[in-house]
Amino acid sequence: ARPGQVVDLTNCDKEPIHIPGGIQPHGVLLVLQEPALTIRQVSENAEALLGVPASSLLGTALESLLTEPQASSLRTCLLSERLEDNNPLKLTTRVGGREHFFNGIAHRHQGRLILELEPTFEQEALPFFGFYHQARSSMSRLRNAKDLSALCLEAVREVRRLTGFDRVIAYRFDEEWNGAVLAEDRLETSDSYLGLWFPASDIPRQARELYTLNWLRIIPAIHYEPARILSLPEDAGQGPLDMSFCVLRSVSPIHLEYLRNMGASASMSISLLKEGRLWGLISCTHVSGDKYVPYEVRKACEFVGEFMSSLLVTKEGNEHYDQRIRAQSIQVRLLERMTRHPDFAVGLTHPPPELLELTGATGAAVYFNGRTTIIGQAPGDEQLQGLIDWLAAKPDPQELFCTACLSNHYPEAAAFKDVAAGLIAASMSRGRHNYVLWFRPEVVQTVAWGGNPNKPVDLEGAQPRLHPRKSFALWKETVRGKSLPWKDYEVEAARELRRSVIDIVLQRSEELLKLNM
Ligand code: BLA
């Protein structure tokens, strides 16, 4: 946010993070005018890194900073159509007899040629063969991962190996853009984030849009003073520089505060895309000081993200495939027991976990001929009876009634949302009211929150500013009374079980009829 602009819960996703007006000061940003490569804009930290004050660079030609042979090859590179293919440009500046080495990262956006210079040391780059072998073995590990979890784990290990971040996690968005940590590689002395969920507002819409366009972003040192971008006076009316594709783009102050609250000192994240849509992130955080990752290593990390992205369709497809197979084998065992056992309810509920596993429920009730058998967590007897009466009296009885927010349909359910905010109710016979009910608790109860909620809220500044931790409170309100959604294959498994039970019931009653004849 710019000075005077207050970001709050209602406009969090409107913060224009692509035009922050400044950069992170570990590099210098230049906007060049073609063909002479005149410096039209430059970040105010130029003096610290180049040895020339920003104000005296404005209006001059970039070449004056460089040694002559470089200047002409630079011009060839920069003026080419696909200038990004030449990144990083290895540049040496000479000012007052002192040489400085840089990686130059160039791109064109909205008709502007932007060159970002990151200081470098010769020995920093991965040797070519090292990179090649690493990439090859990393590709085969990712490709051979047997399923989605294995793929995520290989990827976070690979990124941690490449960079040395204290923690690397793989993070997947759900339908509402909340995220869950699927895999982690971390310092052994730190707490695990595995399985934790984070609310959608932690990574707002406009940030997700930028991350769909860029593979990687880095914050090497969160405690920085942004370096403003200075322009020639005659360009003053041009409006702020769009930094959507800049590697030095200054970061949202809200996010920096978020990282401070997490105890992080540096951060990097890599996008994971599935069929062009942001699927998740590989998110890296460092707690033990600044963490600068050289350009070549970042490219190797991007490569891991890009390659993992290309594998998501098959590996995630397999995930559901495995779950379906598992549901089918449970189904077979349940049916076999039901046909053997004169009392269905017993067949269905022994051993108890199988009926729950079938749909991923935490509790179930089998209501058969006026008798109820309960497994796992379920509403109390009276609450259950009330629910069954309500189901039986529904004006539009369905074979399968399925909801992730029962209290929307049946307000009395608010009283037992801790065990049954979500419900699948399968009606097992016409006329008589026999049901199998599956329950899931309110999502706030099941989902573990990863932002250290017990930590006292930091002092807020003089301006009423949004504290990132407040987003969790907001999120809790939006999910109040709701369970995690039932997945298609879980609903399908309930439907399948219903069909089989009805078949068995019919078969038995026919047999009974024959006996009685
Ligand atoms: C950005 N938030 C991000 C990013 C991550 C997270 C990974 C990408 C930038 C980066 O790589 O650091 C969130 N980081 C996490 C999570 C974990 C983690 C969930 O390590 C879990 C382990 N953030 C808030 C609120 C707002 C907010 C309330 O909590 C808005 C009001 C904003 N987050 C926010 C913004 C960005 C962001 C604006 C974009 C930062 C930028 O690119 O400029």
XYZ file of C-alpha atoms and ligand atoms in Angstrom:
560
model
C 0.000 0.000 0.000
C 1.164 3.526 -0.643
C 1.423 5.994 2.235
C -1.987 7.108 3.376
C -3.719 4.144 1.816
C -5.164 1.835 4.402
C -5.511 -1.827 3.607
C -8.212 -3.573 5.566
C -10.165 -6.795 5.415
C -12.486 -5.492 2.734
C -9.830 -4.360 0.257
C -7.032 -6.777 1.036
C -7.232 -8.190 -2.462
C -7.221 -4.692 -4.005
C -3.750 -3.696 -2.837
C -1.976 -2.919 -6.131
C 1.078 -5.045 -5.472
C 2.221 -4.846 -9.107
C 2.965 -1.099 -8.778
C 4.648 -0.772 -5.382
C 6.769 2.220 -6.478
C 9.941 0.642 -5.147
C 12.150 -2.418 -5.135
C 13.914 -4.646 -2.669
C 17.363 -3.089 -2.370
C 19.531 -6.144 -3.016
C 19.667 -5.096 -6.668
C 19.280 -2.051 -8.894
C 16.442 -1.491 -11.347
C 16.848 0.501 -14.555
C 14.300 1.440 -17.205
C 16.091 1.974 -20.502
C 15.055 3.791 -23.603
C 15.864 2.132 -26.886
C 17.865 2.291 -29.064
C 20.449 4.391 -27.194
C 19.756 2.592 -23.885
C 19.312 5.877 -22.071
C 18.450 5.478 -18.395
C 14.885 6.869 -17.950
C 14.253 5.457 -14.492
C 16.542 4.074 -11.824
C 16.164 2.905 -8.243
C 17.497 5.293 -5.643
C 19.916 2.696 -4.232
C 22.110 2.921 -7.361
C 24.926 4.592 -5.501
C 25.260 1.790 -2.954
C 25.589 -0.898 -5.633
C 27.025 0.913 -8.666
C 28.942 3.731 -7.032
C 27.067 6.450 -8.951
C 24.209 8.464 -7.459
C 20.849 7.678 -9.064
C 20.233 11.289 -9.934
C 23.394 11.525 -12.048
C 22.516 8.311 -13.896
C 19.152 9.600 -15.133
C 19.356 10.653 -18.764
C 22.769 9.091 -19.364
C 23.523 6.039 -21.519
C 23.898 2.721 -19.724
C 27.090 2.080 -21.675
C 28.966 4.728 -19.755
C 28.975 2.330 -16.792
C 30.348 -0.602 -18.727
C 33.603 -1.662 -20.323
C 33.540 -1.195 -24.100
C 33.359 -4.804 -25.435
C 30.443 -5.481 -23.090
C 28.552 -2.435 -24.167
C 28.204 -3.535 -27.753
C 27.314 -7.164 -26.988
C 24.819 -5.928 -24.403
C 23.149 -3.791 -27.019
C 22.803 -6.785 -29.322
C 21.238 -8.839 -26.525
C 18.899 -6.180 -25.254
C 17.636 -5.188 -28.631
C 16.850 -8.748 -29.669
C 13.219 -9.842 -29.797
C 13.562 -12.675 -27.286
C 15.822 -10.854 -24.900
C 14.809 -13.040 -21.948
C 16.601 -15.989 -23.539
C 19.875 -14.181 -22.855
C 19.298 -13.865 -19.109
C 21.319 -13.602 -17.017
C 23.547 -11.081 -18.770
C 26.973 -11.225 -17.151
C 27.890 -7.580 -16.661
C 30.870 -5.830 -15.166
C 30.575 -2.168 -14.328
C 33.637 0.019 -13.923
C 33.235 3.152 -11.884
C 36.182 5.126 -10.550
C 38.534 2.250 -11.323
C 36.457 -0.263 -9.297
C 34.754 -3.213 -10.904
C 31.438 -4.699 -9.812
C 29.973 -7.942 -11.164
C 26.275 -8.325 -11.863
C 23.689 -10.689 -13.196
C 21.533 -8.604 -15.505
C 17.911 -9.738 -15.835
C 16.130 -8.009 -18.679
C 12.537 -8.044 -19.845
C 10.151 -5.839 -21.803
C 6.746 -4.949 -20.415
C 4.223 -2.412 -21.662
C 6.746 -1.045 -24.112
C 9.424 -0.516 -21.495
C 12.797 -2.217 -21.362
C 13.556 -3.066 -17.756
C 16.991 -4.215 -16.619
C 17.531 -5.469 -13.098
C 21.070 -5.883 -11.805
C 21.878 -8.287 -8.991
C 25.413 -8.256 -7.583
C 27.195 -11.540 -8.104
C 30.505 -13.257 -7.523
C 32.143 -15.370 -10.186
C 32.104 -18.594 -8.154
C 28.411 -18.327 -7.343
C 27.010 -20.018 -10.408
C 26.420 -23.765 -10.338
C 28.994 -25.346 -12.619
C 27.263 -26.435 -15.812
C 27.827 -30.172 -15.372
C 26.712 -30.011 -11.762
C 23.498 -28.393 -12.895
C 22.940 -30.868 -15.690
C 23.400 -33.914 -13.491
C 21.312 -32.425 -10.749
C 18.488 -31.601 -13.144
C 18.542 -35.068 -14.632
C 18.424 -36.908 -11.331
C 15.802 -34.511 -10.027
C 13.618 -35.151 -13.077
C 13.785 -38.878 -12.673
C 12.983 -38.710 -8.953
C 9.936 -36.561 -9.634
C 8.783 -38.666 -12.545
C 9.103 -41.916 -10.594
C 7.189 -40.649 -7.556
C 4.458 -43.219 -7.023
C 1.696 -40.769 -6.146
C 0.929 -37.153 -5.377
C 2.335 -37.173 -1.824
C 5.552 -38.754 -3.009
C 5.799 -36.172 -5.794
C 5.325 -33.297 -3.327
C 7.903 -34.755 -0.969
C 10.501 -35.211 -3.718
C 9.931 -31.639 -4.879
C 10.328 -30.022 -1.450
C 13.455 -32.085 -0.774
C 14.888 -31.071 -4.113
C 14.241 -27.364 -3.548
C 15.697 -27.542 -0.062
C 18.790 -29.354 -1.392
C 19.235 -26.655 -4.026
C 18.718 -23.655 -1.765
C 19.292 -24.591 1.878
C 16.132 -22.882 3.142
C 15.218 -23.831 6.728
C 11.734 -24.937 5.675
C 10.265 -25.914 2.314
C 6.621 -26.928 2.033
C 4.279 -27.943 -0.779
C 0.992 -26.144 -0.445
C -2.216 -27.011 -2.352
C -5.218 -24.709 -2.786
C -8.749 -26.047 -2.340
C -11.858 -24.870 -4.220
C -12.114 -21.792 -2.000
C -8.370 -21.014 -2.195
C -7.651 -22.136 1.353
C -4.414 -24.060 1.376
C -3.133 -27.236 2.984
C 0.460 -28.301 3.541
C 0.944 -31.633 1.733
C 4.676 -32.132 2.181
C 7.531 -30.573 4.083
C 11.288 -30.708 4.439
C 12.626 -28.646 7.336
C 15.250 -28.051 9.969
C 14.812 -30.864 12.454
C 14.641 -28.453 15.346
C 11.563 -26.614 14.021
C 7.866 -27.517 14.416
C 6.124 -29.301 11.611
C 3.535 -27.544 9.435
C 2.483 -30.766 7.751
C -1.299 -31.091 7.481
C -1.927 -27.494 8.568
C -4.431 -25.346 6.724
C -4.146 -21.659 5.908
C -7.047 -19.364 4.989
C -7.464 -18.041 1.449
C -6.817 -14.454 2.551
C -3.165 -15.294 3.342
C -2.496 -15.198 -0.411
C -5.065 -12.787 -1.853
C -6.493 -12.854 -5.366
C -4.156 -10.334 -7.023
C -1.114 -12.114 -5.576
C -2.382 -15.417 -6.948
C -2.840 -13.775 -10.340
C 0.763 -12.552 -10.355
C 1.934 -15.974 -9.279
C 0.122 -17.519 -12.219
C 2.224 -15.313 -14.511
C 5.588 -15.837 -12.771
C 7.195 -19.061 -11.636
C 9.155 -17.640 -8.714
C 9.476 -14.731 -6.249
C 11.992 -14.083 -3.537
C 12.362 -11.917 -0.457
C 16.012 -12.395 0.601
C 15.778 -10.118 3.660
C 12.394 -9.144 5.059
C 13.773 -6.217 7.102
C 14.549 -3.935 4.213
C 13.899 -0.338 3.335
C 12.393 -0.237 -0.179
C 14.400 1.721 -2.743
C 12.115 4.107 -4.629
C 12.194 4.409 -8.390
C 13.336 7.824 -9.649
C 12.369 9.139 -13.096
C 13.484 12.006 -15.304
C 11.416 15.088 -14.468
C 9.842 15.110 -17.944
C 8.509 11.549 -17.348
C 6.803 12.509 -14.099
C 3.270 12.200 -15.498
C 3.760 8.657 -16.787
C 2.306 6.817 -13.854
C 3.957 4.139 -11.752
C 6.105 1.429 -13.286
C 4.252 -1.879 -13.659
C 6.531 -4.406 -11.944
C 4.438 -7.530 -12.548
C 7.456 -9.293 -14.030
C 10.262 -7.702 -11.984
C 12.359 -9.936 -9.761
C 13.165 -7.070 -7.387
C 9.537 -5.881 -6.962
C 8.992 -4.582 -3.437
C 6.685 -6.773 -1.382
C 3.348 -5.933 0.214
C 3.976 -4.581 3.749
C 1.117 -6.767 4.983
C 2.870 -9.853 3.773
C 6.162 -8.705 5.339
C 4.348 -8.357 8.628
C 2.885 -11.818 8.150
C 6.369 -13.236 7.667
C 7.640 -11.407 10.761
C 4.776 -12.933 12.727
C 5.824 -16.347 11.513
C 9.327 -15.673 12.758
C 10.700 -15.774 9.201
C 13.577 -13.615 7.985
C 13.497 -14.543 4.282
C 11.111 -16.252 1.909
C 10.790 -17.623 -1.598
C 7.961 -19.339 -3.391
C 7.529 -21.245 -6.625
C 4.224 -21.572 -8.452
C 2.645 -24.903 -9.218
C 0.216 -24.781 -12.117
C -2.182 -27.449 -13.252
C -3.572 -26.944 -16.731
C -2.702 -23.239 -16.589
C -4.390 -22.614 -13.250
C -2.565 -21.964 -9.960
C -2.738 -25.292 -8.112
C -0.389 -24.570 -5.229
C 3.005 -23.246 -4.217
C 6.297 -24.586 -3.055
C 6.890 -22.127 -0.236
C 10.297 -21.686 1.379
C 11.036 -19.783 4.576
C 14.250 -19.084 6.408
C 14.388 -18.251 10.101
C 18.121 -18.024 10.604
C 18.857 -14.713 8.886
C 18.902 -13.398 5.325
C 18.776 -15.852 2.451
C 19.909 -14.773 -0.968
C 19.470 -17.350 -3.730
C 21.562 -16.733 -6.860
C 19.851 -16.450 -10.221
C 21.035 -19.828 -11.545
C 19.794 -21.654 -8.458
C 16.440 -19.874 -8.750
C 16.220 -21.083 -12.333
C 16.874 -24.634 -11.158
C 14.050 -24.223 -8.599
C 11.732 -22.865 -11.280
C 12.571 -25.913 -13.284
C 11.519 -28.174 -10.396
C 8.226 -26.254 -10.144
C 7.608 -26.366 -13.853
C 8.430 -30.037 -14.140
C 6.328 -30.918 -11.099
C 3.464 -28.915 -12.618
C 3.604 -31.005 -15.765
C 3.230 -34.167 -13.649
C 0.259 -32.959 -11.582
C -2.453 -34.112 -13.957
C -1.378 -37.756 -13.869
C -0.256 -37.911 -10.237
C -3.355 -36.186 -8.896
C -5.543 -38.318 -11.134
C -3.907 -41.360 -9.577
C -4.623 -40.030 -6.114
C -8.360 -40.280 -6.666
C -7.938 -43.498 -8.549
C -6.262 -45.068 -5.494
C -9.019 -43.760 -3.229
C -11.693 -45.158 -5.521
C -10.033 -48.567 -5.570
C -9.830 -48.457 -1.796
C -13.523 -47.520 -1.525
C -14.396 -50.409 -3.806
C -12.550 -52.941 -1.698
C -14.209 -51.627 1.476
C -17.541 -51.875 -0.320
C -16.903 -55.507 -1.196
C -16.015 -56.407 2.392
C -19.039 -54.572 3.817
C -21.383 -56.329 1.433
C -19.903 -59.692 2.124
C -20.443 -59.224 5.850
C -23.963 -57.916 5.341
C -25.004 -60.912 3.272
C -23.616 -63.281 5.888
C -25.038 -61.489 8.897
C -28.752 -61.540 9.580
C -28.551 -58.040 11.048
C -27.393 -55.485 8.552
C -26.433 -52.865 11.053
C -23.945 -55.282 12.525
C -22.545 -56.143 9.119
C -22.102 -52.490 8.298
C -20.569 -51.375 11.547
C -18.092 -54.149 12.342
C -15.270 -53.399 12.282
C -16.303 -49.764 12.746
C -13.622 -47.859 10.779
C -14.589 -49.245 7.394
C -17.952 -47.523 7.079
C -16.283 -44.253 8.061
C -13.386 -44.704 5.683
C -15.762 -45.304 2.825
C -16.774 -41.628 2.742
C -14.058 -40.031 4.865
C -16.512 -39.398 7.717
C -15.722 -39.024 11.417
C -18.996 -40.552 12.571
C -21.926 -42.563 11.261
C -25.335 -43.792 12.356
C -27.145 -46.775 10.903
C -30.863 -46.438 11.538
C -32.663 -49.659 10.756
C -36.160 -50.743 11.723
C -36.326 -48.275 14.571
C -32.930 -49.166 16.012
C -29.819 -46.993 15.816
C -26.207 -48.151 15.761
C -23.583 -45.461 16.107
C -19.909 -45.429 15.298
C -17.437 -42.628 15.804
C -18.672 -39.162 16.704
C -22.375 -38.530 16.273
C -25.108 -36.255 17.643
C -26.859 -37.368 20.860
C -29.889 -39.701 20.796
C -32.510 -36.984 20.822
C -30.665 -34.842 18.312
C -30.341 -37.854 16.055
C -34.018 -38.711 16.359
C -34.878 -35.097 15.513
C -32.642 -35.253 12.452
C -34.162 -38.540 11.268
C -37.700 -37.184 11.735
C -36.722 -34.112 9.723
C -35.233 -36.247 6.931
C -38.331 -38.452 6.872
C -40.636 -35.432 6.684
C -38.669 -33.637 3.964
C -41.091 -32.594 1.232
C -38.553 -33.585 -1.431
C -37.167 -36.877 -0.145
C -33.943 -37.810 -1.922
C -32.212 -41.142 -2.129
C -29.081 -39.351 -1.114
C -29.006 -36.037 0.726
C -25.604 -34.486 0.948
C -24.474 -31.185 2.467
C -21.365 -29.532 3.898
C -23.554 -27.152 5.938
C -26.468 -28.982 7.505
C -27.602 -25.995 9.577
C -28.425 -24.132 6.336
C -31.137 -26.737 5.722
C -31.930 -27.768 9.268
C -31.186 -24.922 11.715
C -31.356 -27.212 14.777
C -28.114 -28.777 13.498
C -26.185 -25.707 14.694
C -26.342 -27.260 18.151
C -24.256 -30.252 17.085
C -21.988 -28.728 14.417
C -18.986 -29.932 16.430
C -19.753 -33.465 15.290
C -22.086 -33.070 12.325
C -21.804 -29.867 10.300
C -21.623 -32.029 7.180
C -23.998 -34.884 6.411
C -24.508 -37.587 3.831
C -27.863 -39.293 4.408
C -28.620 -42.369 2.326
C -32.210 -43.527 2.432
C -32.173 -47.324 2.441
C -35.795 -48.140 1.687
C -38.978 -46.582 0.430
C -41.858 -46.243 2.845
C -40.023 -47.327 5.931
C -37.467 -44.823 7.118
C -34.163 -46.588 7.207
C -30.990 -44.567 6.820
C -27.264 -44.631 6.870
C -25.963 -41.243 7.988
C -22.366 -40.063 7.742
C -21.132 -37.040 9.714
C -18.279 -34.594 9.542
C -17.539 -31.878 12.119
C -17.230 -28.181 11.477
C -14.090 -27.448 9.505
C -12.638 -25.160 12.196
C -12.523 -28.188 14.466
C -10.796 -30.468 11.994
C -8.465 -28.058 10.303
C -5.333 -27.156 12.168
C -4.279 -23.548 11.813
C -0.646 -22.818 11.199
C -0.147 -19.221 12.283
C 0.663 -19.766 15.942
C -2.680 -18.435 17.233
C -1.437 -18.439 20.810
C 1.160 -15.842 20.081
C -0.015 -12.436 21.284
C -1.034 -10.071 18.534
C 1.716 -7.549 17.794
C 1.206 -3.889 18.513
C -0.497 -2.233 15.616
C 0.931 0.919 14.103
C -0.455 4.409 14.488
C -2.594 3.856 11.401
C -5.379 1.349 11.759
C -3.680 -1.413 9.830
C -4.832 -4.862 9.125
C -2.952 -7.410 11.101
C -2.457 -10.616 9.129
C -3.541 -12.711 12.066
C -6.958 -11.125 11.833
C -7.481 -12.905 8.572
C -7.825 -16.116 10.508
C -10.617 -14.679 12.624
C -12.378 -13.601 9.443
C -11.877 -16.945 7.841
C -13.254 -18.710 10.901
C -16.439 -16.696 10.456
C -16.767 -17.672 6.808
C -16.443 -21.369 7.590
C -18.603 -21.305 10.733
C -21.008 -24.244 10.659
C -19.425 -25.802 7.571
C -17.592 -29.082 7.197
C -14.972 -29.875 4.591
C -16.788 -30.531 1.308
C -17.633 -34.127 0.433
C -15.607 -35.166 -2.574
C -17.331 -36.641 -5.623
C -15.859 -40.077 -5.064
C -16.995 -40.035 -1.430
C -20.577 -39.233 -2.387
C -20.349 -41.860 -5.118
C -19.213 -44.471 -2.573
C -22.281 -43.704 -0.410
C -24.539 -44.009 -3.452
C -22.941 -47.298 -4.399
C -23.387 -48.705 -0.897
C -27.031 -47.648 -0.926
C -27.651 -49.507 -4.188
C -26.082 -52.693 -2.885
C -27.954 -52.577 0.412
C -31.247 -52.138 -1.397
C -30.448 -55.103 -3.621
C -29.727 -57.261 -0.608
C -32.889 -56.143 1.180
C -34.976 -56.949 -1.877
C -33.329 -60.309 -2.281
C -33.978 -61.176 1.345
C -37.590 -60.160 1.293
C -38.115 -62.262 -1.828
C -36.526 -65.205 -0.070
C -38.785 -64.608 2.919
C -41.806 -64.474 0.640
C -40.840 -67.808 -0.920
C -40.396 -69.394 2.517
C -43.826 -68.184 3.573
C -45.574 -69.475 0.505
C 1.874 -13.396 -0.333
N 1.450 -15.201 1.358
C 2.080 -14.685 0.259
C 3.009 -15.655 -0.242
C 2.938 -16.752 0.583
C 1.989 -16.465 1.599
C 3.732 -18.036 0.402
C 3.894 -15.518 -1.465
C 5.083 -14.646 -1.205
C 6.252 -15.392 -0.599
O 6.850 -16.210 -1.297
O 6.589 -15.138 0.582
C 1.538 -17.282 2.670
N 3.593 -18.353 3.489
C 2.248 -18.267 3.345
C 1.646 -19.357 4.026
C 2.650 -20.103 4.545
C 3.883 -19.468 4.198
C 0.203 -19.629 4.139
O 5.016 -19.875 4.495
C 2.455 -21.308 5.342
C 3.410 -22.026 5.852
N -1.620 -11.931 3.868
C -2.467 -12.032 4.951
C -3.501 -11.036 4.802
C -3.243 -10.355 3.642
C -2.063 -10.939 3.067
C -4.630 -10.842 5.763
O -2.366 -12.846 5.845
C -3.972 -9.239 3.013
C -4.642 -8.314 3.637
C -1.519 -10.496 1.854
N 0.134 -12.276 1.100
C -0.505 -11.081 1.042
C -0.047 -10.370 -0.114
C 0.901 -11.163 -0.731
C 1.007 -12.361 0.049
C -0.533 -9.013 -0.571
C 1.687 -10.841 -1.970
C 3.057 -10.372 -1.628
C 3.758 -9.866 -2.865
O 4.063 -10.688 -3.757
O 3.968 -8.649 -2.929
